[in-house]
Short mmCIF file of N, CA and C in Angstrom, two decimals:
data_model
loop_
_atom_site.label_atom_id
_atom_site.label_comp_id
_atom_site.label_asym_id
_atom_site.label_seq_id
_atom_site.Cartn_x
_atom_site.Cartn_y
_atom_site.Cartn_z
N UNK P 1 8.84 -8.53 -96.98
CA UNK P 1 9.07 -8.09 -95.63
C UNK P 1 7.73 -7.97 -94.92
N UNK P 2 7.59 -8.53 -93.72
CA UNK P 2 6.31 -8.48 -93.03
C UNK P 2 6.00 -7.06 -92.54
N UNK P 3 4.71 -6.78 -92.46
CA UNK P 3 4.28 -5.47 -91.96
C UNK P 3 4.58 -5.38 -90.47
N UNK P 4 4.98 -4.21 -90.00
CA UNK P 4 5.24 -4.08 -88.56
C UNK P 4 3.94 -4.21 -87.79
N UNK P 5 4.04 -4.75 -86.59
CA UNK P 5 2.85 -4.89 -85.76
C UNK P 5 2.38 -3.51 -85.32
N UNK P 6 1.10 -3.37 -84.95
CA UNK P 6 0.59 -2.06 -84.55
C UNK P 6 1.34 -1.46 -83.36
N UNK P 7 1.89 -2.32 -82.47
CA UNK P 7 2.60 -1.78 -81.31
C UNK P 7 3.95 -1.19 -81.70
N UNK P 8 4.57 -1.70 -82.77
CA UNK P 8 5.88 -1.22 -83.17
C UNK P 8 5.81 -0.14 -84.25
N UNK P 9 4.65 0.06 -84.84
CA UNK P 9 4.54 1.03 -85.92
C UNK P 9 4.58 2.45 -85.35
N UNK P 10 5.00 3.42 -86.19
CA UNK P 10 5.03 4.79 -85.70
C UNK P 10 3.62 5.27 -85.35
N UNK P 11 3.55 6.08 -84.31
CA UNK P 11 2.24 6.52 -83.84
C UNK P 11 1.60 7.50 -84.80
N UNK P 12 2.39 8.37 -85.38
CA UNK P 12 1.83 9.35 -86.30
C UNK P 12 2.54 9.20 -87.64
N UNK P 13 1.84 9.40 -88.72
CA UNK P 13 2.43 9.20 -90.04
C UNK P 13 3.51 10.25 -90.32
N UNK P 14 4.37 9.93 -91.27
CA UNK P 14 5.47 10.84 -91.61
C UNK P 14 4.94 12.14 -92.20
N UNK P 15 3.88 12.05 -93.00
CA UNK P 15 3.32 13.26 -93.61
C UNK P 15 2.75 14.19 -92.54
N UNK P 16 2.01 13.63 -91.59
CA UNK P 16 1.45 14.45 -90.51
C UNK P 16 2.56 15.04 -89.65
N UNK P 17 3.58 14.25 -89.39
CA UNK P 17 4.71 14.73 -88.61
C UNK P 17 5.41 15.88 -89.34
N UNK P 18 5.52 15.78 -90.64
CA UNK P 18 6.15 16.83 -91.44
C UNK P 18 5.32 18.12 -91.40
N UNK P 19 4.01 17.99 -91.53
CA UNK P 19 3.14 19.18 -91.52
C UNK P 19 3.19 19.87 -90.16
N UNK P 20 3.05 19.08 -89.08
CA UNK P 20 3.08 19.66 -87.74
C UNK P 20 4.46 20.25 -87.42
N UNK P 21 5.51 19.56 -87.84
CA UNK P 21 6.87 20.06 -87.61
C UNK P 21 7.13 21.36 -88.34
N UNK P 22 6.61 21.49 -89.56
CA UNK P 22 6.78 22.71 -90.33
C UNK P 22 6.12 23.90 -89.62
N UNK P 23 4.93 23.67 -89.07
CA UNK P 23 4.23 24.74 -88.34
C UNK P 23 5.03 25.14 -87.11
N UNK P 24 5.53 24.15 -86.38
CA UNK P 24 6.29 24.43 -85.15
C UNK P 24 7.57 25.21 -85.48
N UNK P 25 8.30 24.77 -86.49
CA UNK P 25 9.56 25.43 -86.84
C UNK P 25 9.30 26.86 -87.32
N UNK P 26 8.32 27.03 -88.20
CA UNK P 26 8.06 28.35 -88.76
C UNK P 26 7.69 29.35 -87.67
N UNK P 27 6.72 29.00 -86.84
CA UNK P 27 6.27 29.94 -85.81
C UNK P 27 7.25 30.02 -84.64
N UNK P 28 7.98 28.95 -84.38
CA UNK P 28 8.99 29.00 -83.33
C UNK P 28 10.13 29.94 -83.69
N UNK P 29 10.60 29.84 -84.94
CA UNK P 29 11.68 30.74 -85.38
C UNK P 29 11.21 32.20 -85.44
N UNK P 30 9.98 32.41 -85.89
CA UNK P 30 9.45 33.78 -85.93
C UNK P 30 9.35 34.36 -84.52
N UNK P 31 8.85 33.57 -83.58
CA UNK P 31 8.75 34.04 -82.20
C UNK P 31 10.13 34.33 -81.62
N UNK P 32 11.08 33.44 -81.88
CA UNK P 32 12.44 33.65 -81.37
C UNK P 32 13.06 34.91 -81.96
N UNK P 33 12.90 35.12 -83.27
CA UNK P 33 13.47 36.31 -83.92
C UNK P 33 12.84 37.58 -83.35
N UNK P 34 11.53 37.57 -83.15
CA UNK P 34 10.88 38.75 -82.59
C UNK P 34 11.29 38.98 -81.14
N UNK P 35 11.51 37.90 -80.40
CA UNK P 35 11.96 38.02 -79.01
C UNK P 35 13.34 38.67 -78.94
N UNK P 36 14.24 38.23 -79.80
CA UNK P 36 15.59 38.82 -79.83
C UNK P 36 15.52 40.28 -80.26
N UNK P 37 14.75 40.56 -81.30
CA UNK P 37 14.63 41.95 -81.78
C UNK P 37 14.01 42.85 -80.71
N UNK P 38 12.98 42.36 -80.03
CA UNK P 38 12.34 43.16 -78.99
C UNK P 38 13.29 43.37 -77.81
N UNK P 39 14.09 42.37 -77.49
CA UNK P 39 15.04 42.52 -76.38
C UNK P 39 16.07 43.61 -76.68
N UNK P 40 16.64 43.58 -77.88
CA UNK P 40 17.62 44.60 -78.23
C UNK P 40 16.97 45.97 -78.40
N UNK P 41 15.81 46.00 -79.00
CA UNK P 41 15.11 47.28 -79.19
C UNK P 41 14.69 47.91 -77.87
N UNK P 42 14.17 47.09 -76.97
CA UNK P 42 13.72 47.63 -75.69
C UNK P 42 14.89 47.99 -74.78
N UNK P 43 16.03 47.37 -74.97
CA UNK P 43 17.21 47.76 -74.20
C UNK P 43 17.58 49.21 -74.52
N UNK P 44 17.46 49.59 -75.76
CA UNK P 44 17.73 50.98 -76.15
C UNK P 44 16.65 51.92 -75.61
N UNK P 45 15.40 51.51 -75.68
CA UNK P 45 14.28 52.37 -75.24
C UNK P 45 14.31 52.58 -73.74
N UNK P 46 14.74 51.60 -72.97
CA UNK P 46 14.70 51.68 -71.50
C UNK P 46 15.89 52.42 -70.89
N UNK P 47 16.79 52.93 -71.67
CA UNK P 47 17.89 53.75 -71.16
C UNK P 47 17.31 55.14 -70.85
N UNK P 48 17.54 55.66 -69.63
CA UNK P 48 16.94 56.95 -69.27
C UNK P 48 17.33 58.11 -70.19
N UNK P 49 18.48 58.09 -70.82
CA UNK P 49 18.88 59.18 -71.70
C UNK P 49 18.31 59.03 -73.11
N UNK P 50 17.60 57.96 -73.36
CA UNK P 50 17.05 57.70 -74.69
C UNK P 50 15.92 58.69 -75.00
N UNK P 51 15.79 59.12 -76.27
CA UNK P 51 14.70 60.03 -76.61
C UNK P 51 13.31 59.37 -76.50
N UNK P 52 13.26 58.04 -76.51
CA UNK P 52 11.98 57.33 -76.41
C UNK P 52 11.67 56.86 -74.98
N UNK P 53 12.50 57.27 -74.02
CA UNK P 53 12.33 56.78 -72.65
C UNK P 53 10.98 57.16 -72.05
N UNK P 54 10.45 58.33 -72.41
CA UNK P 54 9.17 58.73 -71.82
C UNK P 54 8.03 57.82 -72.24
N UNK P 55 8.20 57.06 -73.33
CA UNK P 55 7.17 56.12 -73.78
C UNK P 55 7.56 54.67 -73.51
N UNK P 56 8.50 54.44 -72.61
CA UNK P 56 9.02 53.08 -72.44
C UNK P 56 7.97 52.11 -71.88
N UNK P 57 7.06 52.57 -71.04
CA UNK P 57 6.05 51.64 -70.50
C UNK P 57 5.06 51.18 -71.58
N UNK P 58 4.48 52.09 -72.37
CA UNK P 58 3.61 51.59 -73.45
C UNK P 58 4.37 50.76 -74.49
N UNK P 59 5.63 51.14 -74.75
CA UNK P 59 6.42 50.37 -75.72
C UNK P 59 6.78 48.99 -75.17
N UNK P 60 6.99 48.88 -73.85
CA UNK P 60 7.21 47.56 -73.25
C UNK P 60 5.99 46.66 -73.47
N UNK P 61 4.83 47.22 -73.22
CA UNK P 61 3.59 46.46 -73.42
C UNK P 61 3.43 46.07 -74.88
N UNK P 62 3.70 47.00 -75.78
CA UNK P 62 3.60 46.73 -77.21
C UNK P 62 4.59 45.65 -77.65
N UNK P 63 5.80 45.67 -77.09
CA UNK P 63 6.80 44.66 -77.46
C UNK P 63 6.37 43.26 -77.01
N UNK P 64 5.72 43.19 -75.86
CA UNK P 64 5.19 41.89 -75.41
C UNK P 64 4.12 41.40 -76.38
N UNK P 65 3.24 42.28 -76.81
CA UNK P 65 2.21 41.90 -77.79
C UNK P 65 2.83 41.45 -79.11
N UNK P 66 3.87 42.14 -79.53
CA UNK P 66 4.53 41.78 -80.79
C UNK P 66 5.15 40.39 -80.71
N UNK P 67 5.66 40.01 -79.55
CA UNK P 67 6.28 38.69 -79.40
C UNK P 67 5.22 37.61 -79.23
N UNK P 68 4.19 37.87 -78.43
CA UNK P 68 3.22 36.82 -78.12
C UNK P 68 2.20 36.56 -79.23
N UNK P 69 1.92 37.55 -80.06
CA UNK P 69 0.91 37.35 -81.11
C UNK P 69 1.29 36.23 -82.07
N UNK P 70 2.49 36.19 -82.64
CA UNK P 70 2.81 35.05 -83.52
C UNK P 70 2.90 33.73 -82.78
N UNK P 71 3.27 33.79 -81.50
CA UNK P 71 3.32 32.54 -80.71
C UNK P 71 1.93 31.94 -80.60
N UNK P 72 0.95 32.75 -80.20
CA UNK P 72 -0.41 32.22 -80.07
C UNK P 72 -1.04 31.91 -81.42
N UNK P 73 -0.68 32.66 -82.45
CA UNK P 73 -1.17 32.33 -83.80
C UNK P 73 -0.62 30.98 -84.24
N UNK P 74 0.64 30.72 -83.93
CA UNK P 74 1.23 29.42 -84.27
C UNK P 74 0.58 28.28 -83.50
N UNK P 75 0.30 28.51 -82.22
CA UNK P 75 -0.39 27.48 -81.43
C UNK P 75 -1.77 27.20 -82.00
N UNK P 76 -2.46 28.26 -82.40
CA UNK P 76 -3.79 28.09 -82.99
C UNK P 76 -3.71 27.28 -84.28
N UNK P 77 -2.74 27.60 -85.14
CA UNK P 77 -2.56 26.85 -86.40
C UNK P 77 -2.19 25.40 -86.13
N UNK P 78 -1.32 25.18 -85.16
CA UNK P 78 -0.88 23.82 -84.83
C UNK P 78 -2.06 22.97 -84.36
N UNK P 79 -2.87 23.51 -83.48
CA UNK P 79 -3.99 22.74 -82.96
C UNK P 79 -5.11 22.60 -84.00
N UNK P 80 -5.26 23.57 -84.90
CA UNK P 80 -6.22 23.42 -85.99
C UNK P 80 -5.78 22.30 -86.92
N UNK P 81 -4.48 22.21 -87.18
CA UNK P 81 -3.96 21.11 -88.02
C UNK P 81 -4.13 19.77 -87.31
N UNK P 82 -3.91 19.74 -85.99
CA UNK P 82 -4.12 18.51 -85.22
C UNK P 82 -5.58 18.08 -85.28
N UNK P 83 -6.50 19.03 -85.17
CA UNK P 83 -7.92 18.71 -85.23
C UNK P 83 -8.30 18.15 -86.60
N UNK P 84 -7.81 18.77 -87.65
CA UNK P 84 -8.09 18.28 -89.01
C UNK P 84 -7.51 16.88 -89.21
N UNK P 85 -6.30 16.68 -88.72
CA UNK P 85 -5.66 15.37 -88.82
C UNK P 85 -6.45 14.33 -88.02
N UNK P 86 -6.85 14.68 -86.80
CA UNK P 86 -7.63 13.77 -85.97
C UNK P 86 -8.97 13.44 -86.59
N UNK P 87 -9.62 14.43 -87.21
CA UNK P 87 -10.90 14.21 -87.88
C UNK P 87 -10.74 13.17 -88.99
N UNK P 88 -9.68 13.32 -89.78
CA UNK P 88 -9.43 12.39 -90.87
C UNK P 88 -9.11 10.99 -90.36
N UNK P 89 -8.32 10.90 -89.29
CA UNK P 89 -7.93 9.59 -88.76
C UNK P 89 -9.11 8.87 -88.11
N UNK P 90 -9.99 9.59 -87.44
CA UNK P 90 -11.18 8.96 -86.85
C UNK P 90 -12.09 8.47 -87.97
N UNK P 91 -12.22 9.25 -89.03
CA UNK P 91 -13.05 8.83 -90.16
C UNK P 91 -12.50 7.54 -90.79
N UNK P 92 -11.15 7.41 -90.82
CA UNK P 92 -10.54 6.20 -91.38
C UNK P 92 -10.37 5.09 -90.34
N UNK P 93 -10.81 5.32 -89.11
CA UNK P 93 -10.77 4.35 -88.01
C UNK P 93 -9.35 3.91 -87.66
N UNK P 94 -8.44 4.84 -87.67
CA UNK P 94 -7.06 4.59 -87.25
C UNK P 94 -6.93 5.18 -85.85
N UNK P 95 -7.39 4.40 -84.87
CA UNK P 95 -7.60 4.89 -83.51
C UNK P 95 -6.31 5.33 -82.83
N UNK P 96 -5.27 4.55 -82.95
CA UNK P 96 -4.02 4.85 -82.25
C UNK P 96 -3.43 6.18 -82.74
N UNK P 97 -3.43 6.38 -84.03
CA UNK P 97 -2.92 7.63 -84.59
C UNK P 97 -3.83 8.81 -84.23
N UNK P 98 -5.14 8.56 -84.22
CA UNK P 98 -6.09 9.62 -83.86
C UNK P 98 -5.88 10.06 -82.41
N UNK P 99 -5.63 9.10 -81.53
CA UNK P 99 -5.37 9.44 -80.13
C UNK P 99 -4.10 10.27 -80.02
N UNK P 100 -3.07 9.90 -80.77
CA UNK P 100 -1.81 10.66 -80.73
C UNK P 100 -2.01 12.08 -81.25
N UNK P 101 -2.87 12.25 -82.25
CA UNK P 101 -3.09 13.58 -82.81
C UNK P 101 -3.97 14.44 -81.92
N UNK P 102 -4.94 13.83 -81.25
CA UNK P 102 -5.93 14.60 -80.49
C UNK P 102 -5.66 14.68 -78.99
N UNK P 103 -4.77 13.85 -78.48
CA UNK P 103 -4.54 13.80 -77.03
C UNK P 103 -4.06 15.13 -76.43
N UNK P 104 -3.29 15.96 -77.15
CA UNK P 104 -2.91 17.25 -76.55
C UNK P 104 -4.11 18.14 -76.20
N UNK P 105 -5.26 17.96 -76.84
CA UNK P 105 -6.44 18.74 -76.49
C UNK P 105 -6.94 18.41 -75.09
N UNK P 106 -6.61 17.23 -74.58
CA UNK P 106 -7.09 16.82 -73.26
C UNK P 106 -6.24 17.39 -72.14
N UNK P 107 -5.10 17.98 -72.46
CA UNK P 107 -4.25 18.56 -71.42
C UNK P 107 -4.93 19.76 -70.77
N UNK P 108 -4.73 19.94 -69.46
CA UNK P 108 -5.42 21.03 -68.76
C UNK P 108 -5.12 22.42 -69.32
N UNK P 109 -3.92 22.64 -69.80
CA UNK P 109 -3.59 23.98 -70.30
C UNK P 109 -3.99 24.17 -71.77
N UNK P 110 -4.37 23.11 -72.47
CA UNK P 110 -4.74 23.24 -73.87
C UNK P 110 -6.24 23.10 -74.11
N UNK P 111 -7.02 22.93 -73.10
CA UNK P 111 -8.46 22.73 -73.29
C UNK P 111 -9.15 23.95 -73.89
N UNK P 112 -8.58 25.13 -73.70
CA UNK P 112 -9.19 26.33 -74.26
C UNK P 112 -9.12 26.34 -75.78
N UNK P 113 -8.25 25.52 -76.37
CA UNK P 113 -8.12 25.47 -77.82
C UNK P 113 -9.22 24.65 -78.48
N UNK P 114 -10.02 23.96 -77.67
CA UNK P 114 -11.17 23.20 -78.18
C UNK P 114 -12.43 23.92 -77.73
N UNK P 115 -12.74 25.01 -78.39
CA UNK P 115 -13.85 25.86 -77.96
C UNK P 115 -15.22 25.25 -78.12
N UNK P 116 -15.43 24.46 -79.17
CA UNK P 116 -16.77 23.91 -79.39
C UNK P 116 -16.91 22.45 -78.97
N UNK P 117 -15.83 21.79 -78.61
CA UNK P 117 -15.91 20.42 -78.12
C UNK P 117 -15.69 19.34 -79.16
N UNK P 118 -15.42 19.71 -80.39
CA UNK P 118 -15.25 18.70 -81.44
C UNK P 118 -14.06 17.79 -81.17
N UNK P 119 -12.97 18.35 -80.69
CA UNK P 119 -11.77 17.53 -80.44
C UNK P 119 -12.04 16.50 -79.34
N UNK P 120 -12.76 16.89 -78.30
CA UNK P 120 -13.06 15.93 -77.23
C UNK P 120 -14.05 14.87 -77.71
N UNK P 121 -14.97 15.25 -78.60
CA UNK P 121 -15.90 14.27 -79.18
C UNK P 121 -15.12 13.24 -80.00
N UNK P 122 -14.22 13.72 -80.85
CA UNK P 122 -13.41 12.81 -81.66
C UNK P 122 -12.47 11.97 -80.79
N UNK P 123 -11.94 12.58 -79.74
CA UNK P 123 -11.05 11.86 -78.82
C UNK P 123 -11.82 10.76 -78.10
N UNK P 124 -13.06 11.03 -77.71
CA UNK P 124 -13.88 9.99 -77.07
C UNK P 124 -14.14 8.84 -78.04
N UNK P 125 -14.40 9.17 -79.30
CA UNK P 125 -14.59 8.11 -80.31
C UNK P 125 -13.32 7.30 -80.49
N UNK P 126 -12.18 7.96 -80.53
CA UNK P 126 -10.91 7.25 -80.73
C UNK P 126 -10.60 6.35 -79.54
N UNK P 127 -10.80 6.84 -78.32
CA UNK P 127 -10.56 6.01 -77.14
C UNK P 127 -11.51 4.81 -77.13
N UNK P 128 -12.77 5.04 -77.46
CA UNK P 128 -13.73 3.93 -77.48
C UNK P 128 -13.36 2.92 -78.56
N UNK P 129 -12.93 3.40 -79.72
CA UNK P 129 -12.52 2.49 -80.79
C UNK P 129 -11.28 1.70 -80.43
N UNK P 130 -10.39 2.30 -79.65
CA UNK P 130 -9.16 1.61 -79.24
C UNK P 130 -9.39 0.69 -78.05
N UNK P 131 -10.58 0.76 -77.45
CA UNK P 131 -10.91 -0.13 -76.34
C UNK P 131 -10.60 0.44 -74.97
N UNK P 132 -10.31 1.72 -74.87
CA UNK P 132 -10.02 2.36 -73.58
C UNK P 132 -11.29 3.06 -73.10
N UNK P 133 -12.17 2.30 -72.45
CA UNK P 133 -13.48 2.82 -72.04
C UNK P 133 -13.37 3.90 -70.98
N UNK P 134 -12.42 3.79 -70.07
CA UNK P 134 -12.30 4.77 -68.99
C UNK P 134 -11.93 6.15 -69.54
N UNK P 135 -10.96 6.19 -70.42
CA UNK P 135 -10.57 7.48 -71.00
C UNK P 135 -11.66 8.04 -71.92
N UNK P 136 -12.35 7.15 -72.62
CA UNK P 136 -13.45 7.60 -73.48
C UNK P 136 -14.53 8.25 -72.63
N UNK P 137 -14.85 7.65 -71.51
CA UNK P 137 -15.88 8.22 -70.63
C UNK P 137 -15.40 9.54 -70.03
N UNK P 138 -14.12 9.65 -69.72
CA UNK P 138 -13.58 10.90 -69.19
C UNK P 138 -13.71 12.02 -70.24
N UNK P 139 -13.42 11.72 -71.49
CA UNK P 139 -13.56 12.73 -72.56
C UNK P 139 -15.02 13.09 -72.76
N UNK P 140 -15.92 12.11 -72.69
CA UNK P 140 -17.36 12.39 -72.81
C UNK P 140 -17.85 13.26 -71.65
N UNK P 141 -17.38 12.94 -70.44
CA UNK P 141 -17.81 13.72 -69.27
C UNK P 141 -17.34 15.17 -69.38
N UNK P 142 -16.10 15.38 -69.84
CA UNK P 142 -15.61 16.75 -70.03
C UNK P 142 -16.46 17.47 -71.06
N UNK P 143 -16.80 16.79 -72.14
CA UNK P 143 -17.59 17.40 -73.20
C UNK P 143 -18.97 17.78 -72.69
N UNK P 144 -19.62 16.88 -71.95
CA UNK P 144 -20.95 17.18 -71.42
C UNK P 144 -20.91 18.34 -70.42
N UNK P 145 -19.91 18.35 -69.58
CA UNK P 145 -19.84 19.32 -68.49
C UNK P 145 -19.38 20.71 -68.95
N UNK P 146 -18.38 20.76 -69.83
CA UNK P 146 -17.74 22.04 -70.12
C UNK P 146 -17.98 22.58 -71.53
N UNK P 147 -18.49 21.81 -72.44
CA UNK P 147 -18.67 22.27 -73.82
C UNK P 147 -20.09 22.00 -74.31
N UNK P 148 -21.09 22.66 -73.73
CA UNK P 148 -22.44 22.45 -74.25
C UNK P 148 -22.52 23.03 -75.67
N UNK P 149 -23.16 22.32 -76.53
CA UNK P 149 -23.26 22.78 -77.91
C UNK P 149 -23.56 21.62 -78.83
N UNK P 150 -23.29 21.80 -80.11
CA UNK P 150 -23.67 20.77 -81.08
C UNK P 150 -22.94 19.44 -80.88
N UNK P 151 -21.69 19.47 -80.42
CA UNK P 151 -20.96 18.21 -80.26
C UNK P 151 -21.43 17.46 -79.02
N UNK P 152 -21.81 18.18 -77.98
CA UNK P 152 -22.38 17.52 -76.80
C UNK P 152 -23.74 16.93 -77.14
N UNK P 153 -24.53 17.65 -77.95
CA UNK P 153 -25.82 17.12 -78.38
C UNK P 153 -25.63 15.88 -79.25
N UNK P 154 -24.64 15.91 -80.12
CA UNK P 154 -24.37 14.75 -80.97
C UNK P 154 -23.94 13.56 -80.12
N UNK P 155 -23.18 13.84 -79.07
CA UNK P 155 -22.77 12.78 -78.15
C UNK P 155 -23.99 12.18 -77.47
N UNK P 156 -24.94 13.01 -77.06
CA UNK P 156 -26.16 12.51 -76.43
C UNK P 156 -26.99 11.70 -77.42
N UNK P 157 -27.09 12.17 -78.66
CA UNK P 157 -27.89 11.44 -79.65
C UNK P 157 -27.22 10.12 -80.03
N UNK P 158 -25.88 10.09 -80.05
CA UNK P 158 -25.18 8.84 -80.33
C UNK P 158 -25.40 7.83 -79.22
N UNK P 159 -25.44 8.31 -77.97
CA UNK P 159 -25.64 7.41 -76.84
C UNK P 159 -27.10 6.97 -76.76
N UNK P 160 -28.02 7.80 -77.25
CA UNK P 160 -29.44 7.47 -77.13
C UNK P 160 -29.89 6.47 -78.19
N UNK P 161 -29.23 6.43 -79.34
CA UNK P 161 -29.66 5.51 -80.38
C UNK P 161 -29.22 4.09 -80.02
N UNK P 162 -30.17 3.16 -80.07
CA UNK P 162 -29.80 1.78 -79.74
C UNK P 162 -28.95 1.18 -80.84
N UNK P 163 -28.09 0.29 -80.45
CA UNK P 163 -27.26 -0.37 -81.45
C UNK P 163 -28.12 -1.38 -82.21
N UNK P 164 -27.86 -1.59 -83.48
CA UNK P 164 -28.67 -2.54 -84.24
C UNK P 164 -28.46 -3.96 -83.75
N UNK P 165 -29.55 -4.74 -83.78
CA UNK P 165 -29.45 -6.13 -83.33
C UNK P 165 -28.70 -6.94 -84.37
N UNK P 166 -27.98 -7.90 -83.88
CA UNK P 166 -27.23 -8.78 -84.77
C UNK P 166 -28.05 -10.03 -85.05
N UNK P 167 -27.72 -10.68 -86.14
CA UNK P 167 -28.40 -11.92 -86.49
C UNK P 167 -28.08 -12.96 -85.43
N UNK P 168 -29.09 -13.62 -84.93
CA UNK P 168 -28.90 -14.66 -83.92
C UNK P 168 -28.92 -14.13 -82.50
N UNK P 169 -29.01 -12.84 -82.33
CA UNK P 169 -29.04 -12.28 -80.98
C UNK P 169 -30.45 -12.47 -80.41
N UNK P 170 -30.51 -12.77 -79.13
CA UNK P 170 -31.81 -12.99 -78.51
C UNK P 170 -32.57 -11.68 -78.40
N UNK P 171 -33.91 -11.84 -78.39
CA UNK P 171 -34.75 -10.68 -78.19
C UNK P 171 -34.69 -10.27 -76.73
N UNK P 172 -34.88 -8.99 -76.45
CA UNK P 172 -34.88 -8.58 -75.05
C UNK P 172 -36.05 -9.22 -74.30
N UNK P 173 -35.82 -9.57 -73.06
CA UNK P 173 -36.85 -10.21 -72.24
C UNK P 173 -37.87 -9.18 -71.80
N UNK P 174 -39.13 -9.61 -71.76
CA UNK P 174 -40.19 -8.76 -71.24
C UNK P 174 -40.21 -8.82 -69.73
N UNK P 175 -40.63 -7.76 -69.10
CA UNK P 175 -40.79 -7.85 -67.65
C UNK P 175 -41.84 -8.91 -67.30
N UNK P 176 -41.69 -9.55 -66.16
CA UNK P 176 -42.53 -10.68 -65.79
C UNK P 176 -43.98 -10.29 -65.53
N UNK P 177 -44.26 -9.07 -65.09
CA UNK P 177 -45.61 -8.72 -64.69
C UNK P 177 -46.49 -8.19 -65.82
N UNK P 178 -46.01 -8.09 -67.03
CA UNK P 178 -46.86 -7.60 -68.12
C UNK P 178 -47.42 -8.77 -68.89
N UNK P 179 -48.68 -8.65 -69.27
CA UNK P 179 -49.35 -9.68 -70.06
C UNK P 179 -49.54 -9.16 -71.47
N UNK P 180 -49.61 -10.11 -72.38
CA UNK P 180 -49.96 -9.73 -73.74
C UNK P 180 -51.46 -9.48 -73.78
N UNK P 181 -51.83 -8.44 -74.47
CA UNK P 181 -53.25 -8.11 -74.54
C UNK P 181 -53.72 -8.30 -75.97
N UNK P 182 -54.97 -8.73 -76.05
CA UNK P 182 -55.57 -8.87 -77.37
C UNK P 182 -55.91 -7.51 -77.93
N UNK P 183 -55.69 -7.37 -79.18
CA UNK P 183 -55.96 -6.08 -79.81
C UNK P 183 -57.39 -5.98 -80.29
N UNK P 184 -58.09 -7.06 -80.61
CA UNK P 184 -59.47 -6.97 -81.11
C UNK P 184 -60.38 -7.89 -80.42
#
């Protein structure tokens, strides 16, 4: 049976999909269960005849924290797994899958999850490897502008190093106004 073409192949591997799906289901169900429990619990607390009514405002705030903490912990775990997956895929030069794993970091509401800029650095490499120069430059520009640090410095050093010359490539031309000078 012939191998599927890259355009028809799945964007993300089954193993990665299973890992990410497990994180989503686990933290999604936990958040939903806490939301239901907090709703029923706070309904009792917010009744004026309830013995806990005098503390209903601090308890409302606490119930929101109880519901949102596992939600944000799950988001953090999900994006950490995406970053690890993207790191591995860029290392193996599987650009299309790396873009699928790292592209959520480029969303305006998810940029805070890439605190040091590594995801945007890897995303720029994946876009460049896939041949999408415009998106690669957009990821590089975001990294330079909003995430100063080791990954922005690495991006600058990668851009500053000249590419190695290939066999048969012409030497760069000298400017016309410079002369060769004798050394001795």
